Tab-separated table of C-alpha atoms and ligand atoms in Angstrom:
chain	number	residue	atom	x	y	z
A	94	MET	CA	-5.108	-125.931	-35.809
A	95	PRO	CA	-7.858	-128.270	-34.584
A	96	MET	CA	-7.175	-129.878	-31.245
A	97	THR	CA	-6.753	-133.630	-31.293
A	98	ASP	CA	-7.644	-136.135	-28.604
A	99	ASP	CA	-3.935	-136.626	-27.950
A	100	MET	CA	-3.424	-132.945	-27.283
A	101	GLN	CA	-6.373	-132.833	-24.912
A	102	ALA	CA	-5.095	-135.898	-23.076
A	103	SER	CA	-1.598	-134.489	-22.726
A	104	ASP	CA	-2.756	-131.018	-21.716
A	105	PRO	CA	-5.983	-131.246	-19.734
A	106	GLY	CA	-5.772	-127.578	-18.773
A	107	ALA	CA	-5.849	-126.391	-22.382
A	108	THR	CA	-8.720	-124.224	-23.558
A	109	PRO	CA	-11.252	-126.391	-25.370
A	110	PRO	CA	-11.780	-125.713	-29.081
A	111	PRO	CA	-14.663	-123.446	-30.057
A	112	ARG	CA	-18.080	-125.069	-29.987
A	113	PHE	CA	-20.920	-124.582	-32.453
A	114	ILE	CA	-24.487	-124.810	-31.174
A	115	GLY	CA	-26.961	-125.561	-33.950
A	116	SER	CA	-30.110	-127.475	-34.772
A	117	GLU	CA	-31.921	-129.026	-37.678
A	118	ILE	CA	-35.073	-127.098	-36.760
A	119	TYR	CA	-33.902	-124.159	-38.852
A	120	ARG	CA	-33.460	-126.137	-42.085
A	121	HIS	CA	-37.026	-126.093	-43.349
A	122	SER	CA	-38.532	-123.465	-41.062
A	123	SER	CA	-39.940	-120.332	-42.706
A	124	TYR	CA	-41.830	-117.301	-41.443
A	125	GLY	CA	-43.934	-117.443	-44.611
A	126	SER	CA	-43.472	-117.264	-48.368
A	127	TRP	CA	-43.322	-113.459	-48.441
A	128	HIS	CA	-41.364	-112.832	-45.217
A	129	PRO	CA	-37.639	-111.901	-45.306
A	130	LEU	CA	-37.019	-114.888	-42.987
A	131	ARG	CA	-38.215	-117.394	-45.560
A	132	VAL	CA	-34.604	-118.132	-46.551
A	133	PRO	CA	-32.328	-120.859	-45.149
A	134	ARG	CA	-29.473	-119.516	-43.027
A	135	VAL	CA	-28.156	-121.713	-40.202
A	136	SER	CA	-28.539	-124.905	-42.235
A	137	THR	CA	-26.320	-123.407	-44.943
A	138	VAL	CA	-23.634	-122.619	-42.375
A	139	MET	CA	-23.777	-126.148	-40.941
A	140	ASP	CA	-23.671	-127.737	-44.404
A	141	LEU	CA	-20.810	-125.554	-45.657
A	142	ALA	CA	-18.757	-125.964	-42.480
A	143	ARG	CA	-19.183	-129.742	-42.583
A	144	SER	CA	-18.350	-129.964	-46.279
A	145	LEU	CA	-15.147	-128.025	-45.658
A	146	GLY	CA	-14.175	-130.353	-42.787
A	147	TRP	CA	-14.546	-127.544	-40.258
A	148	LEU	CA	-17.284	-129.003	-38.042
A	149	PRO	CA	-16.293	-132.351	-36.506
A	150	PRO	CA	-18.870	-133.905	-34.177
A	151	ALA	CA	-16.758	-133.069	-31.130
A	152	GLN	CA	-17.258	-129.356	-31.752
A	153	PHE	CA	-20.987	-129.518	-32.492
A	154	ILE	CA	-23.699	-129.291	-29.849
A	155	THR	CA	-27.360	-129.813	-30.686
A	156	SER	CA	-29.259	-126.921	-29.205
A	157	PRO	CA	-31.699	-127.715	-26.423
A	158	ARG	CA	-35.145	-126.169	-26.652
A	159	ALA	CA	-35.807	-123.899	-23.675
A	160	LYS	CA	-38.868	-124.524	-21.550
A	161	PRO	CA	-41.054	-121.480	-20.942
A	162	SER	CA	-40.015	-121.456	-17.282
A	163	ALA	CA	-36.400	-120.955	-18.368
A	164	LEU	CA	-37.321	-117.795	-20.288
A	165	THR	CA	-38.944	-115.815	-17.491
A	166	GLY	CA	-35.674	-114.081	-16.658
A	167	PHE	CA	-36.750	-111.623	-19.348
A	168	HIS	CA	-40.142	-112.609	-20.771
A	169	THR	CA	-43.515	-112.489	-18.997
A	170	PRO	CA	-45.393	-115.735	-18.308
A	171	GLU	CA	-48.423	-114.245	-20.077
A	172	TYR	CA	-46.472	-113.644	-23.260
A	173	LEU	CA	-44.858	-117.083	-23.194
A	174	SER	CA	-48.278	-118.692	-22.783
A	175	ALA	CA	-49.656	-116.661	-25.673
A	176	LEU	CA	-46.700	-117.627	-27.863
A	177	GLN	CA	-47.115	-121.322	-27.132
A	178	ALA	CA	-50.874	-121.127	-27.657
A	179	ALA	CA	-50.373	-119.347	-30.989
A	180	GLU	CA	-48.108	-122.160	-32.178
A	181	ALA	CA	-50.584	-124.806	-31.058
A	182	MET	CA	-53.651	-123.092	-32.546
A	183	GLN	CA	-51.863	-121.569	-35.566
A	184	GLU	CA	-53.920	-118.439	-35.079
A	185	VAL	CA	-54.256	-115.553	-32.631
A	186	THR	CA	-57.084	-113.378	-31.418
A	187	GLU	CA	-57.115	-109.673	-32.096
A	188	ASP	CA	-56.468	-109.130	-28.404
A	189	VAL	CA	-53.281	-111.207	-28.520
A	190	ARG	CA	-52.183	-109.472	-31.716
A	191	GLN	CA	-52.550	-106.069	-30.063
A	192	ARG	CA	-51.041	-106.922	-26.711
A	193	HIS	CA	-48.229	-109.298	-27.669
A	194	GLY	CA	-47.399	-108.384	-31.264
A	195	LEU	CA	-48.077	-111.921	-32.495
A	196	GLY	CA	-49.735	-112.589	-35.845
A	197	THR	CA	-48.419	-109.379	-37.418
A	198	PRO	CA	-46.604	-108.944	-40.752
A	199	SER	CA	-43.250	-108.785	-38.899
A	200	ASN	CA	-44.003	-111.576	-36.436
A	201	PRO	CA	-46.479	-113.856	-38.176
A	202	VAL	CA	-48.058	-117.055	-36.973
A	203	PHE	CA	-45.955	-119.901	-38.397
A	204	LYS	CA	-45.459	-123.583	-37.727
A	205	GLU	CA	-42.507	-123.449	-35.310
A	206	MET	CA	-43.166	-119.981	-33.872
A	207	TYR	CA	-42.437	-121.101	-30.304
A	208	ARG	CA	-40.138	-124.077	-30.896
A	209	ARG	CA	-37.767	-122.247	-33.225
A	210	PRO	CA	-37.042	-119.193	-31.039
A	211	ALA	CA	-37.055	-121.428	-27.929
A	212	THR	CA	-34.287	-123.452	-29.590
A	213	SER	CA	-32.171	-120.338	-30.242
A	214	ALA	CA	-32.858	-119.185	-26.698
A	215	GLY	CA	-31.911	-122.621	-25.392
A	216	ALA	CA	-28.567	-122.266	-27.160
A	217	SER	CA	-27.939	-118.900	-25.536
A	218	LEU	CA	-28.872	-120.173	-22.071
A	219	LEU	CA	-26.648	-123.238	-22.535
A	220	ALA	CA	-23.788	-121.094	-23.822
A	221	GLY	CA	-23.723	-119.138	-20.564
A	222	GLU	CA	-23.347	-122.397	-18.646
A	223	LEU	CA	-20.729	-123.927	-20.936
A	224	LEU	CA	-18.616	-120.781	-20.822
A	225	ASN	CA	-18.384	-120.758	-17.026
A	226	HIS	CA	-14.721	-121.740	-17.215
A	227	GLY	CA	-14.036	-119.773	-20.392
A	228	GLY	CA	-13.985	-120.601	-24.070
A	229	VAL	CA	-15.606	-119.704	-27.366
A	230	ILE	CA	-19.131	-120.581	-28.499
A	231	TYR	CA	-20.845	-119.814	-31.792
A	232	SER	CA	-24.626	-119.868	-32.139
A	233	PRO	CA	-25.527	-118.397	-35.507
A	234	ALA	CA	-29.246	-118.897	-34.856
A	235	GLY	CA	-29.024	-116.460	-31.947
A	236	GLY	CA	-28.933	-112.694	-32.020
A	237	THR	CA	-32.680	-111.969	-31.893
A	238	HIS	CA	-32.019	-108.571	-30.357
A	239	HIS	CA	-35.419	-106.901	-30.821
A	240	GLY	CA	-37.506	-109.213	-28.594
A	241	LEU	CA	-39.285	-107.443	-25.702
A	242	PRO	CA	-40.481	-108.861	-22.372
A	243	ASP	CA	-44.174	-108.974	-23.224
A	244	ARG	CA	-44.210	-108.836	-27.004
A	245	ALA	CA	-42.655	-109.982	-30.249
A	246	ASN	CA	-40.824	-107.290	-32.196
A	247	GLY	CA	-38.917	-106.980	-35.450
A	248	PHE	CA	-38.922	-110.663	-36.527
A	249	CYS	CA	-37.872	-111.627	-32.955
A	250	TYR	CA	-40.164	-113.630	-30.667
A	251	LEU	CA	-37.701	-114.065	-27.803
A	252	ASN	CA	-34.592	-112.080	-26.928
A	253	ASP	CA	-31.815	-114.656	-26.775
A	254	PRO	CA	-28.965	-112.119	-26.362
A	255	VAL	CA	-30.583	-110.861	-23.150
A	256	LEU	CA	-31.013	-114.447	-21.954
A	257	ALA	CA	-27.373	-115.183	-22.849
A	258	ILE	CA	-26.129	-112.235	-20.814
A	259	GLN	CA	-28.277	-113.298	-17.852
A	260	SER	CA	-26.970	-116.868	-18.150
A	261	LEU	CA	-23.346	-115.749	-18.352
A	262	ARG	CA	-23.902	-113.691	-15.216
A	263	ARG	CA	-25.456	-116.619	-13.344
A	264	ASN	CA	-22.393	-118.629	-14.298
A	265	GLY	CA	-19.655	-116.390	-13.033
A	266	ALA	CA	-19.247	-113.485	-15.461
A	267	ARG	CA	-19.910	-110.154	-13.796
A	268	ARG	CA	-18.852	-107.554	-16.331
A	269	ILE	CA	-20.193	-108.309	-19.800
A	270	ALA	CA	-19.558	-106.450	-23.054
A	271	TYR	CA	-22.313	-106.690	-25.668
A	272	VAL	CA	-21.225	-105.604	-29.162
A	273	ASP	CA	-23.820	-105.444	-31.954
A	274	ILE	CA	-22.853	-104.892	-35.608
A	275	ASP	CA	-26.250	-105.728	-37.098
A	276	ALA	CA	-27.661	-103.005	-39.372
A	277	HIS	CA	-30.467	-102.450	-36.855
A	278	HIS	CA	-30.285	-101.061	-33.323
A	279	PRO	CA	-30.730	-103.716	-30.574
A	280	ASP	CA	-33.653	-102.015	-28.869
A	281	GLY	CA	-34.611	-105.067	-26.785
A	282	VAL	CA	-31.115	-105.524	-25.379
A	283	GLU	CA	-30.761	-101.836	-24.571
A	284	TYR	CA	-34.155	-101.936	-22.844
A	285	ALA	CA	-33.007	-104.850	-20.685
A	286	PHE	CA	-29.671	-103.430	-19.561
A	287	ALA	CA	-30.004	-99.660	-19.929
A	288	ASP	CA	-29.553	-99.192	-16.189
A	289	ASP	CA	-26.913	-101.871	-15.626
A	290	PRO	CA	-23.413	-100.386	-15.321
A	291	ASP	CA	-21.895	-103.889	-15.574
A	292	THR	CA	-23.225	-104.452	-19.119
A	293	LEU	CA	-21.327	-102.458	-21.704
A	294	GLN	CA	-23.399	-102.032	-24.857
A	295	ILE	CA	-21.929	-100.938	-28.166
A	296	SER	CA	-24.083	-100.814	-31.290
A	297	VAL	CA	-23.219	-99.732	-34.821
A	298	HIS	CA	-26.393	-99.405	-36.885
A	299	GLU	CA	-27.856	-97.573	-39.848
A	300	GLU	CA	-29.348	-94.202	-38.895
A	301	ASN	CA	-33.022	-93.456	-39.548
A	302	ARG	CA	-33.833	-97.122	-39.961
A	303	TRP	CA	-36.338	-99.171	-37.982
A	304	PRO	CA	-36.629	-99.362	-34.934
A	305	ARG	CA	-35.307	-95.763	-34.944
A	306	THR	CA	-33.931	-96.101	-31.412
A	307	GLY	CA	-30.228	-95.997	-30.568
A	308	GLN	CA	-29.556	-92.296	-30.805
A	309	ILE	CA	-25.962	-91.249	-30.198
A	310	GLY	CA	-27.038	-89.302	-27.118
A	311	ASN	CA	-28.532	-92.324	-25.322
A	312	ALA	CA	-25.828	-93.139	-22.813
A	313	GLY	CA	-27.715	-95.253	-20.262
A	314	LYS	CA	-25.633	-95.103	-17.092
A	315	GLY	CA	-22.594	-94.174	-19.168
A	316	GLN	CA	-22.160	-97.734	-20.457
A	317	VAL	CA	-24.362	-97.476	-23.593
A	318	PHE	CA	-22.614	-96.456	-26.817
A	319	ASN	CA	-24.777	-96.038	-29.907
A	320	LEU	CA	-23.151	-95.176	-33.219
A	321	PRO	CA	-25.736	-94.497	-35.928
A	322	VAL	CA	-24.089	-94.470	-39.368
A	323	ALA	CA	-25.334	-93.109	-42.689
A	324	SER	CA	-26.088	-95.385	-45.629
A	325	GLY	CA	-23.058	-96.467	-47.612
A	326	LEU	CA	-20.855	-97.482	-44.643
A	327	ASN	CA	-17.685	-99.003	-46.095
A	328	ASP	CA	-14.972	-101.358	-44.815
A	329	THR	CA	-12.492	-98.533	-44.203
A	330	GLU	CA	-14.986	-96.711	-42.013
A	331	MET	CA	-15.780	-99.916	-40.137
A	332	ARG	CA	-12.058	-100.445	-39.532
A	333	LEU	CA	-11.891	-96.982	-37.952
A	334	ILE	CA	-14.943	-97.774	-35.807
A	335	LEU	CA	-13.363	-101.067	-34.715
A	336	HIS	CA	-9.937	-99.691	-33.808
A	337	ASP	CA	-10.872	-96.246	-32.488
A	338	LEU	CA	-14.094	-97.121	-30.680
A	339	ILE	CA	-15.055	-100.758	-30.199
A	340	LEU	CA	-11.691	-102.244	-29.201
A	341	PRO	CA	-10.597	-99.410	-26.854
A	342	LEU	CA	-14.010	-99.401	-25.164
A	343	VAL	CA	-14.063	-103.144	-24.600
A	344	ALA	CA	-10.424	-103.221	-23.473
A	345	ASP	CA	-10.945	-100.385	-20.978
A	346	PHE	CA	-14.156	-101.948	-19.664
A	347	GLY	CA	-12.292	-105.183	-18.903
A	348	PRO	CA	-15.131	-107.661	-19.422
A	349	ASP	CA	-15.384	-111.178	-18.038
A	350	ALA	CA	-17.361	-112.100	-21.171
A	351	ILE	CA	-18.054	-110.683	-24.619
A	352	VAL	CA	-21.264	-111.301	-26.557
A	353	LEU	CA	-21.010	-110.321	-30.231
A	354	GLN	CA	-24.213	-110.015	-32.228
A	355	CYS	CA	-22.862	-110.557	-35.738
A	356	GLY	CA	-25.918	-109.814	-37.855
A	357	ALA	CA	-25.239	-110.188	-41.566
A	358	ASP	CA	-27.562	-107.471	-42.867
A	359	ALA	CA	-25.015	-104.633	-43.124
A	360	VAL	CA	-23.434	-106.077	-46.288
A	361	THR	CA	-24.090	-104.619	-49.719
A	362	GLU	CA	-26.147	-107.575	-50.942
A	363	ASP	CA	-28.622	-107.548	-48.065
A	364	PRO	CA	-32.108	-106.271	-48.890
A	365	GLN	CA	-32.881	-104.905	-45.400
A	366	SER	CA	-30.294	-102.125	-45.108
A	367	ARG	CA	-28.366	-99.620	-47.196
A	368	LEU	CA	-25.021	-100.253	-45.541
A	369	THR	CA	-22.324	-101.503	-47.911
A	370	LEU	CA	-19.813	-103.531	-45.947
A	371	SER	CA	-18.097	-106.659	-47.211
A	372	ASN	CA	-17.965	-109.717	-45.002
A	373	ASN	CA	-14.283	-108.948	-44.347
A	374	ALA	CA	-15.457	-106.152	-42.036
A	375	HIS	CA	-17.479	-108.575	-39.907
A	376	TRP	CA	-14.681	-111.130	-39.770
A	377	ALA	CA	-12.227	-108.454	-38.600
A	378	VAL	CA	-14.519	-107.640	-35.663
A	379	VAL	CA	-14.928	-111.332	-34.795
A	380	ALA	CA	-11.148	-111.856	-34.728
A	381	ALA	CA	-10.226	-108.655	-32.910
A	382	LEU	CA	-12.633	-109.082	-29.977
A	383	ARG	CA	-11.614	-112.631	-29.174
A	384	PRO	CA	-8.500	-111.894	-27.057
A	385	LEU	CA	-10.272	-109.294	-24.924
A	386	ALA	CA	-12.176	-111.631	-22.580
A	387	PRO	CA	-11.926	-115.250	-21.381
A	388	ARG	CA	-15.503	-116.013	-22.456
A	389	TYR	CA	-16.664	-115.242	-26.005
A	390	LEU	CA	-20.113	-115.904	-27.403
A	391	VAL	CA	-20.754	-115.059	-31.055
A	392	LEU	CA	-24.377	-114.883	-32.186
A	393	GLY	CA	-25.995	-114.340	-35.582
A	394	GLY	CA	-28.789	-111.834	-36.122
A	395	GLY	CA	-30.182	-110.286	-39.278
A	396	GLY	CA	-29.207	-111.521	-42.735
A	397	TYR	CA	-31.763	-111.936	-45.483
A	398	ASN	CA	-29.815	-112.759	-48.640
A	399	PRO	CA	-29.359	-116.527	-48.376
A	400	TRP	CA	-25.981	-116.487	-50.128
A	401	SER	CA	-24.403	-113.559	-48.283
A	402	VAL	CA	-25.595	-114.672	-44.854
A	403	GLY	CA	-24.493	-118.281	-45.369
A	404	ARG	CA	-21.049	-117.230	-46.594
A	405	LEU	CA	-20.529	-114.593	-43.894
A	406	TRP	CA	-21.527	-116.821	-41.005
A	407	THR	CA	-19.503	-119.805	-42.280
A	408	GLY	CA	-16.514	-117.474	-42.429
A	409	VAL	CA	-17.132	-116.472	-38.804
A	410	TRP	CA	-16.687	-120.106	-37.783
A	411	ALA	CA	-13.477	-120.322	-39.814
A	412	ILE	CA	-12.124	-117.198	-38.101
A	413	LEU	CA	-12.968	-118.565	-34.639
A	414	ASN	CA	-11.055	-121.754	-35.477
A	415	ASN	CA	-8.144	-120.083	-37.284
A	416	TYR	CA	-8.930	-121.945	-40.498
A	417	ASP	CA	-7.671	-120.526	-43.776
A	418	ILE	CA	-10.587	-119.497	-45.970
A	419	PRO	CA	-9.926	-120.875	-49.466
A	420	ASP	CA	-9.966	-118.435	-52.379
A	421	VAL	CA	-12.107	-120.829	-54.381
A	422	LEU	CA	-14.489	-123.231	-52.677
A	423	PRO	CA	-14.255	-126.944	-53.483
A	424	PRO	CA	-17.040	-128.354	-55.694
A	425	THR	CA	-19.113	-129.809	-52.846
A	426	ALA	CA	-19.264	-126.459	-51.067
A	427	GLN	CA	-20.094	-124.686	-54.322
A	428	GLY	CA	-22.847	-127.223	-54.790
A	429	ILE	CA	-24.400	-126.265	-51.438
A	430	LEU	CA	-24.436	-122.583	-52.371
A	431	GLY	CA	-25.566	-123.356	-55.914
A	432	ALA	CA	-28.576	-125.268	-54.642
A	433	LEU	CA	-29.926	-122.299	-52.660
A	434	THR	CA	-32.903	-120.446	-54.039
A	435	TRP	CA	-34.293	-117.038	-53.122
A	436	ALA	CA	-37.790	-116.677	-54.410
A	437	GLY	CA	-39.491	-113.390	-53.724
A	438	PRO	CA	-43.140	-112.488	-53.964
A	439	PHE	CA	-42.519	-110.885	-57.322
A	440	ARG	CA	-39.397	-112.474	-58.754
A	441	GLN	CA	-36.666	-115.040	-58.322
A	442	HIS	CA	-33.266	-113.651	-57.297
A	443	HIS	CA	-30.270	-115.061	-59.097
A	444	PRO	CA	-26.846	-115.340	-57.454
A	445	GLU	CA	-23.752	-113.577	-58.693
A	446	PRO	CA	-20.933	-115.991	-59.605
A	447	HIS	CA	-18.782	-115.149	-56.563
A	448	TRP	CA	-21.707	-115.928	-54.228
A	449	ILE	CA	-21.208	-119.544	-55.294
A	450	ALA	CA	-17.459	-119.735	-55.832
A	451	THR	CA	-16.086	-118.038	-52.717
A	452	LEU	CA	-16.786	-117.236	-49.088
A	453	ARG	CA	-14.817	-113.990	-49.035
A	454	ASP	CA	-16.192	-110.826	-50.611
A	455	VAL	CA	-13.994	-108.336	-52.436
A	456	PRO	CA	-13.193	-105.678	-49.770
A	457	ARG	CA	-15.292	-102.529	-50.031
A	458	ASP	CA	-12.911	-99.821	-48.928
A	459	GLY	CA	-13.651	-96.153	-49.403
A	460	PRO	CA	-13.297	-92.687	-47.937
A	461	ILE	CA	-13.964	-92.038	-44.254
A	462	ARG	CA	-16.752	-89.497	-44.045
A	463	ASP	CA	-16.449	-86.599	-41.623
A	464	SER	CA	-19.666	-87.598	-39.841
A	465	VAL	CA	-18.303	-91.061	-39.059
A	466	ARG	CA	-15.015	-89.657	-37.788
A	467	ALA	CA	-16.730	-87.022	-35.646
A	468	ASN	CA	-19.220	-89.430	-34.092
A	469	VAL	CA	-16.512	-91.984	-33.294
A	470	ARG	CA	-14.469	-89.247	-31.628
A	471	GLN	CA	-17.486	-88.068	-29.632
A	472	LEU	CA	-18.275	-91.532	-28.313
A	473	ALA	CA	-14.668	-92.510	-27.700
A	474	GLY	CA	-14.304	-89.395	-25.584
A	475	ARG	CA	-16.756	-90.872	-23.090
A	476	ARG	CA	-14.605	-93.878	-22.209
A	477	ALA	CA	-12.215	-92.009	-19.924
A	478	VAL	CA	-14.303	-93.173	-16.983
A	479	TRP	CA	-12.711	-96.642	-17.055
A	480	ARG	CA	-9.071	-95.607	-17.393
B	165	LIG	ZN1	-30.879	-106.352	-38.516
């Protein structure tokens, strides 16, 4: 139930409603006509949530854009200067391309190549401050988990999850649980906190997929849990992973804050992975983690099918607010989804009817493979240290 002004006035100690940090910068921004990040994502979520009456102004915060000096907790001044210069010049030298990974097929020069990631990073930095007394914040533009200190990597120019964790820590959270259900391993986040026993890291990602890090044996200081999964991961397997690994680990760790990277590229319709979840699997993780810490920050991440990512991330906001997700969307919401286009270099993709009519996918249950069960058991066996 949304909180009214009356309720806030009569109960000043009540937890504030979840807040959504967004920006219009994402609406027309594209990495280029051939790049997977040419599709609209955050703007779809904002439009759908507003059309459904789920995003009143009181819950929306316009993301600030971080200054370079605010990003040096993780990134080098040299890299930040190169990134700003690349945006200004709209080109890079070969030296910059080699050293900083800018102007590559993955991380091309594009119009807002500093301003856009600095806006997502600004949201993550602000979230850490706003959560200092607890609460729930959603920043679907965040989750750029591949960014490295001195170079762009894997479509990510900055690493806003790392900056979020640092900000949460500056604002009173000591023990932080980072959970990542994107199809790709969060190599930048693991790099940042591999030696930090106060940052629990759990990642579920497709095995043998770029960046090919995140092996099950990488334990960090005992607080890193990597679960590589074979192609074809289904909802039933994800439920096992949630209840037998993720939730017990987070509960035993006892975090002051949870950061969930809720990338949307592990669903069947996404072109960047061969995992076959439905969005129900993601929503179950979002809901189940919420009671386990007083501060909860939910970020986006990957997601390259404009319909599946828009529907999944709008559903995340509904889950955080306890809204019922309608079986059939009203006409205005269907109109937003129906107006999306997904032009590829070779062909135009056409949506399936339920990508327009509904937010919720049909569940994709299936058998639990022995490898999934065995790897969950192996990792779960390592959590005894906190009991
Ligand atoms: Zn991904």
